[in-house]
Amino acid sequence: MMDFPATWIIAGLAALLGVGMGLGALIVPRWAQSVVRLAPDPRWKGGWSEFRASYGGALLLLHAAVLLTIAMSFQAGAGAVMGASFAASCYWLGMVIGRALSMLTDAEQETRTAYNAMALGFELVMAGALGAPFLSHLGG
């Protein structure tokens, strides 16, 4: 049994959560719809495919890549773990940037909600957890 650094375990747990969220959206797109509070436009066919693709398959495989690099680190090395977890961290950090910008500039659209504040916090935690292997490497 390999001994994984604590930062890899943190990233792995966050990646497991991301895999679960992606799998949930892939299997039950209405769940994803309720989480992101959006609905397919009835004027266009195939809208449910977007929930399964963007919130399901993409989220599932992004986080599965992190888990795979951790599991295969004995072959791939620490650099692969840092790269995969950094990429997934950037995904969540991009969500943080977009949500924060919206909360600051789209106030007339009532974006300063408790939901958005909680989502911002969740996204920050996911970005930090997934980025932990990379961040710890920077710290020496």
Coordinates of N, CA and C in Angstrom, one line a residue:
M1 N 0.8 -1.2 0.0 CA 0.0 0.0 0.0 C 0.9 1.2 0.0
M2 N 0.6 2.2 -0.9 CA 1.3 3.4 -1.0 C 0.9 4.4 0.1
D3 N 1.9 5.2 0.5 CA 1.6 6.3 1.4 C 1.4 7.5 0.6
F4 N 0.2 8.1 0.6 CA 0.0 9.3 -0.1 C 0.1 10.5 0.8
P5 N 0.7 11.6 0.3 CA 0.8 12.9 1.0 C -0.6 13.3 1.4
A6 N -0.7 14.0 2.5 CA -2.0 14.5 3.0 C -2.7 15.4 1.9
T7 N -1.9 16.2 1.2 CA -2.5 17.1 0.1 C -3.1 16.2 -1.0
W8 N -2.6 15.1 -1.3 CA -3.1 14.2 -2.3 C -4.4 13.6 -1.8
I9 N -4.5 13.3 -0.5 CA -5.7 12.7 0.0 C -6.8 13.8 0.0
I10 N -6.5 15.0 0.3 CA -7.5 16.1 0.3 C -8.0 16.3 -1.1
A11 N -7.0 16.3 -2.1 CA -7.4 16.5 -3.5 C -8.3 15.3 -3.9
G12 N -7.9 14.1 -3.5 CA -8.6 12.9 -3.8 C -10.1 12.9 -3.3
L13 N -10.2 13.4 -2.1 CA -11.6 13.5 -1.5 C -12.4 14.5 -2.3
A14 N -11.8 15.6 -2.6 CA -12.6 16.6 -3.4 C -12.9 16.1 -4.8
A15 N -12.0 15.3 -5.4 CA -12.2 14.7 -6.7 C -13.3 13.7 -6.6
L16 N -13.4 12.9 -5.5 CA -14.5 12.0 -5.3 C -15.8 12.7 -5.3
L17 N -15.9 13.8 -4.6 CA -17.1 14.6 -4.6 C -17.4 15.1 -6.0
G18 N -16.5 15.6 -6.7 CA -16.7 16.0 -8.1 C -17.2 14.8 -9.0
V19 N -16.6 13.7 -8.8 CA -17.1 12.5 -9.6 C -18.5 12.2 -9.2
G20 N -18.8 12.2 -7.9 CA -20.2 12.0 -7.5 C -21.2 13.0 -8.1
M21 N -20.8 14.3 -8.1 CA -21.7 15.3 -8.7 C -21.9 15.1 -10.2
G22 N -20.8 14.8 -10.9 CA -20.9 14.5 -12.3 C -21.7 13.3 -12.6
L23 N -21.5 12.2 -11.8 CA -22.3 11.0 -12.0 C -23.8 11.3 -11.8
G24 N -24.1 12.1 -10.7 CA -25.4 12.4 -10.4 C -26.1 13.2 -11.5
A25 N -25.4 14.2 -12.1 CA -25.9 14.9 -13.2 C -26.0 14.1 -14.5
L26 N -25.1 13.2 -14.7 CA -25.2 12.3 -15.9 C -26.4 11.4 -15.8
I27 N -26.7 10.9 -14.6 CA -27.8 9.9 -14.5 C -29.1 10.6 -14.3
V28 N -29.1 11.7 -13.5 CA -30.4 12.4 -13.2 C -30.2 13.9 -13.5
P29 N -30.4 14.3 -14.8 CA -30.1 15.6 -15.2 C -31.0 16.7 -14.5
R30 N -32.2 16.2 -14.1 CA -33.1 17.1 -13.3 C -32.5 17.5 -12.0
W31 N -31.6 16.7 -11.4 CA -30.9 17.0 -10.2 C -29.9 18.2 -10.5
A32 N -29.2 18.0 -11.6 CA -28.3 19.1 -12.0 C -29.0 20.4 -12.3
Q33 N -30.2 20.3 -12.9 CA -31.0 21.4 -13.2 C -31.4 22.2 -11.9
S34 N -31.7 21.4 -10.9 CA -32.1 22.0 -9.6 C -30.9 22.7 -8.9
V35 N -29.7 22.1 -9.0 CA -28.5 22.6 -8.4 C -28.1 23.9 -9.0
V36 N -28.1 24.0 -10.4 CA -27.7 25.2 -11.1 C -28.8 26.2 -11.3
R37 N -30.0 25.8 -11.0 CA -31.2 26.6 -11.1 C -31.4 27.1 -12.5
L38 N -31.3 26.2 -13.5 CA -31.5 26.6 -14.9 C -32.5 25.6 -15.5
A39 N -33.0 25.9 -16.6 CA -33.9 24.9 -17.3 C -33.6 25.0 -18.8
P40 N -33.8 23.9 -19.5 CA -33.7 23.9 -21.0 C -34.7 24.9 -21.6
D41 N -34.2 25.6 -22.6 CA -35.1 26.5 -23.3 C -36.1 25.7 -24.2
P42 N -37.4 25.8 -24.0 CA -38.4 25.0 -24.7 C -38.4 25.3 -26.2
R43 N -37.8 26.4 -26.6 CA -37.8 26.7 -28.0 C -36.8 25.8 -28.8
W44 N -35.8 25.2 -28.1 CA -34.8 24.4 -28.7 C -34.8 23.0 -28.2
K45 N -34.7 22.1 -29.1 CA -34.8 20.6 -28.7 C -33.4 20.2 -28.2
G46 N -33.4 19.2 -27.3 CA -32.1 18.6 -26.9 C -31.4 19.3 -25.7
G47 N -32.2 20.2 -25.0 CA -31.6 20.9 -23.9 C -31.1 20.0 -22.7
W48 N -31.8 18.9 -22.5 CA -31.3 18.0 -21.4 C -30.0 17.4 -21.7
S49 N -29.6 17.3 -23.0 CA -28.2 16.8 -23.3 C -27.2 17.7 -22.7
E50 N -27.4 19.0 -22.6 CA -26.5 19.9 -22.1 C -26.2 19.7 -20.6
F51 N -27.3 19.4 -19.9 CA -27.1 19.0 -18.4 C -26.2 17.8 -18.3
R52 N -26.5 16.8 -19.1 CA -25.8 15.5 -19.0 C -24.3 15.7 -19.4
A53 N -24.1 16.5 -20.5 CA -22.8 16.8 -21.0 C -21.9 17.7 -20.1
S54 N -22.4 18.9 -19.9 CA -21.7 19.9 -19.1 C -21.6 19.6 -17.6
Y55 N -22.7 19.3 -17.0 CA -22.7 19.1 -15.6 C -22.5 17.6 -15.2
G56 N -22.6 16.7 -16.2 CA -22.5 15.3 -16.0 C -21.1 14.7 -16.4
G57 N -21.1 14.4 -17.7 CA -19.9 13.8 -18.3 C -18.6 14.6 -18.1
A58 N -18.6 15.9 -18.3 CA -17.4 16.7 -18.2 C -16.9 16.8 -16.7
L59 N -17.9 17.0 -15.8 CA -17.5 17.1 -14.4 C -17.0 15.7 -13.9
L60 N -17.7 14.7 -14.3 CA -17.3 13.3 -13.9 C -15.8 13.0 -14.4
L61 N -15.5 13.2 -15.7 CA -14.2 12.8 -16.2 C -13.1 13.8 -15.7
L62 N -13.4 15.0 -15.6 CA -12.4 16.0 -15.0 C -11.9 15.5 -13.7
H63 N -12.8 15.1 -12.8 CA -12.4 14.7 -11.5 C -11.9 13.3 -11.4
A64 N -12.4 12.4 -12.4 CA -11.9 11.1 -12.5 C -10.4 11.1 -12.9
A65 N -10.0 12.1 -13.7 CA -8.6 12.2 -14.1 C -7.7 12.5 -12.9
V66 N -8.2 13.3 -12.0 CA -7.4 13.5 -10.8 C -7.3 12.2 -10.0
L67 N -8.4 11.5 -9.8 CA -8.3 10.2 -9.1 C -7.4 9.2 -9.8
L68 N -7.4 9.2 -11.1 CA -6.6 8.3 -11.9 C -5.1 8.6 -11.7
T69 N -4.8 9.9 -11.7 CA -3.4 10.3 -11.6 C -2.9 10.0 -10.2
I70 N -3.7 10.1 -9.2 CA -3.3 9.8 -7.8 C -3.1 8.3 -7.8
A71 N -4.1 7.5 -8.3 CA -4.0 6.0 -8.2 C -2.8 5.5 -9.0
M72 N -2.4 6.2 -10.1 CA -1.3 5.8 -11.0 C 0.0 6.5 -10.7
S73 N 0.0 7.2 -9.6 CA 1.2 8.1 -9.3 C 2.5 7.3 -9.2
F74 N 2.4 6.0 -8.9 CA 3.7 5.2 -8.8 C 4.3 5.1 -10.2
Q75 N 3.5 5.2 -11.3 CA 4.0 5.3 -12.6 C 4.1 6.7 -13.2
A76 N 3.1 7.5 -13.0 CA 3.0 8.8 -13.6 C 3.8 9.8 -12.8
G77 N 4.0 9.7 -11.6 CA 4.8 10.6 -10.8 C 4.0 11.7 -10.2
A78 N 4.7 12.5 -9.3 CA 4.0 13.6 -8.6 C 3.6 14.7 -9.5
G79 N 4.4 14.9 -10.6 CA 4.1 16.0 -11.5 C 2.7 15.8 -12.2
A80 N 2.4 14.5 -12.4 CA 1.1 14.2 -13.1 C 0.0 14.6 -12.1
V81 N 0.1 14.2 -10.8 CA -0.9 14.5 -9.8 C -1.0 16.0 -9.7
M82 N 0.1 16.7 -9.6 CA 0.0 18.2 -9.5 C -0.7 18.8 -10.7
G83 N -0.4 18.3 -11.9 CA -1.0 18.9 -13.1 C -2.5 18.6 -13.2
A84 N -2.9 17.4 -12.9 CA -4.3 17.1 -13.0 C -5.1 17.8 -12.0
S85 N -4.6 17.9 -10.7 CA -5.3 18.5 -9.7 C -5.3 20.0 -9.9
F86 N -4.2 20.6 -10.5 CA -4.2 22.0 -10.8 C -5.2 22.4 -11.8
A87 N -5.3 21.5 -12.9 CA -6.3 21.8 -13.9 C -7.8 21.8 -13.3
A88 N -8.0 20.8 -12.5 CA -9.4 20.7 -11.8 C -9.6 21.9 -10.9
S89 N -8.5 22.3 -10.2 CA -8.6 23.5 -9.3 C -8.9 24.7 -10.1
C90 N -8.3 24.9 -11.3 CA -8.6 26.0 -12.1 C -10.0 26.1 -12.6
Y91 N -10.6 24.9 -12.9 CA -12.0 24.9 -13.2 C -12.9 25.5 -12.1
W92 N -12.6 25.1 -10.9 CA -13.4 25.6 -9.8 C -13.1 27.1 -9.5
L93 N -11.8 27.5 -9.7 CA -11.4 28.9 -9.5 C -12.1 29.7 -10.6
G94 N -12.2 29.2 -11.8 CA -13.0 30.0 -12.8 C -14.4 30.2 -12.4
M95 N -15.0 29.2 -11.7 CA -16.4 29.4 -11.3 C -16.4 30.5 -10.2
V96 N -15.4 30.5 -9.3 CA -15.3 31.5 -8.2 C -15.3 32.9 -8.9
I97 N -14.4 33.0 -9.9 CA -14.2 34.3 -10.5 C -15.5 34.8 -11.2
G98 N -16.1 33.9 -11.9 CA -17.4 34.2 -12.6 C -18.5 34.6 -11.6
R99 N -18.6 33.8 -10.6 CA -19.7 34.1 -9.6 C -19.4 35.4 -8.8
A100 N -18.2 35.6 -8.4 CA -17.9 36.8 -7.7 C -18.1 38.0 -8.6
L101 N -17.7 38.0 -9.8 CA -17.8 39.1 -10.7 C -19.3 39.4 -10.9
S102 N -20.1 38.3 -11.1 CA -21.6 38.5 -11.2 C -22.2 39.1 -10.0
M103 N -21.7 38.7 -8.8 CA -22.3 39.2 -7.6 C -21.9 40.7 -7.4
L104 N -20.8 41.1 -7.9 CA -20.3 42.5 -7.8 C -20.9 43.4 -8.9
T105 N -21.1 42.9 -10.1 CA -21.5 43.7 -11.2 C -22.9 43.6 -11.7
D106 N -23.6 42.5 -11.3 CA -24.9 42.2 -11.7 C -25.9 42.3 -10.6
A107 N -25.7 43.2 -9.7 CA -26.6 43.4 -8.5 C -28.0 43.7 -8.9
E108 N -28.2 44.4 -10.0 CA -29.6 44.6 -10.5 C -30.3 43.4 -10.9
Q109 N -29.6 42.3 -11.1 CA -30.2 41.0 -11.5 C -30.4 40.1 -10.2
E110 N -30.2 40.8 -9.1 CA -30.4 40.1 -7.8 C -29.4 38.9 -7.6
T111 N -28.2 39.1 -7.9 CA -27.2 38.0 -7.8 C -26.6 37.9 -6.4
R112 N -26.8 38.9 -5.6 CA -26.2 38.8 -4.2 C -27.2 38.1 -3.3
T113 N -27.2 36.7 -3.4 CA -28.1 35.9 -2.7 C -27.3 35.0 -1.7
A114 N -28.0 34.4 -0.8 CA -27.4 33.5 0.1 C -26.9 32.3 -0.6
Y115 N -27.7 31.8 -1.6 CA -27.3 30.7 -2.5 C -25.9 31.0 -3.1
N116 N -25.8 32.1 -3.7 CA -24.5 32.5 -4.4 C -23.4 32.6 -3.4
A117 N -23.6 33.1 -2.3 CA -22.6 33.2 -1.3 C -22.1 31.9 -0.8
M118 N -23.1 31.0 -0.6 CA -22.7 29.6 -0.2 C -22.0 28.9 -1.3
A119 N -22.5 29.0 -2.6 CA -21.9 28.4 -3.7 C -20.4 28.9 -3.9
L120 N -20.2 30.2 -3.7 CA -18.9 30.8 -3.8 C -18.0 30.1 -2.8
G121 N -18.4 30.0 -1.6 CA -17.6 29.3 -0.5 C -17.3 27.9 -0.9
F122 N -18.3 27.1 -1.4 CA -18.1 25.7 -1.8 C -17.1 25.7 -2.9
E123 N -17.2 26.5 -3.9 CA -16.3 26.5 -5.0 C -14.9 26.9 -4.6
L124 N -14.7 27.8 -3.7 CA -13.4 28.1 -3.1 C -12.8 26.9 -2.4
V125 N -13.6 26.2 -1.6 CA -13.1 25.0 -0.9 C -12.7 24.0 -1.9
M126 N -13.5 23.7 -3.0 CA -13.1 22.7 -4.0 C -11.8 23.2 -4.7
A127 N -11.7 24.4 -5.1 CA -10.5 24.9 -5.8 C -9.3 24.7 -4.9
G128 N -9.4 25.0 -3.6 CA -8.3 24.9 -2.7 C -7.9 23.4 -2.4
A129 N -8.9 22.6 -2.3 CA -8.7 21.2 -2.0 C -8.0 20.5 -3.2
L130 N -8.6 20.8 -4.4 CA -8.0 20.2 -5.6 C -6.6 20.7 -5.9
G131 N -6.4 22.0 -5.5 CA -5.1 22.6 -5.8 C -4.1 22.3 -4.7
A132 N -4.4 21.6 -3.7 CA -3.5 21.4 -2.6 C -2.2 20.8 -3.0
P133 N -2.2 19.7 -3.8 CA -0.9 19.2 -4.2 C 0.0 20.2 -4.9
F134 N -0.5 21.0 -5.8 CA 0.2 22.0 -6.5 C 0.7 23.1 -5.5
L135 N -0.2 23.6 -4.7 CA 0.1 24.6 -3.7 C 1.2 24.2 -2.7
S136 N 1.1 23.0 -2.3 CA 2.1 22.5 -1.3 C 3.5 22.4 -2.0
H137 N 3.5 22.1 -3.3 CA 4.8 22.0 -4.0 C 5.4 23.4 -4.1
L138 N 4.6 24.4 -4.3 CA 5.1 25.8 -4.3 C 5.7 26.2 -3.0
G139 N 5.1 25.7 -1.9 CA 5.6 26.0 -0.6 C 6.9 25.3 -0.2
G140 N 7.3 24.4 -1.1 CA 8.6 23.8 -0.8 C 8.5 22.5 -0.1

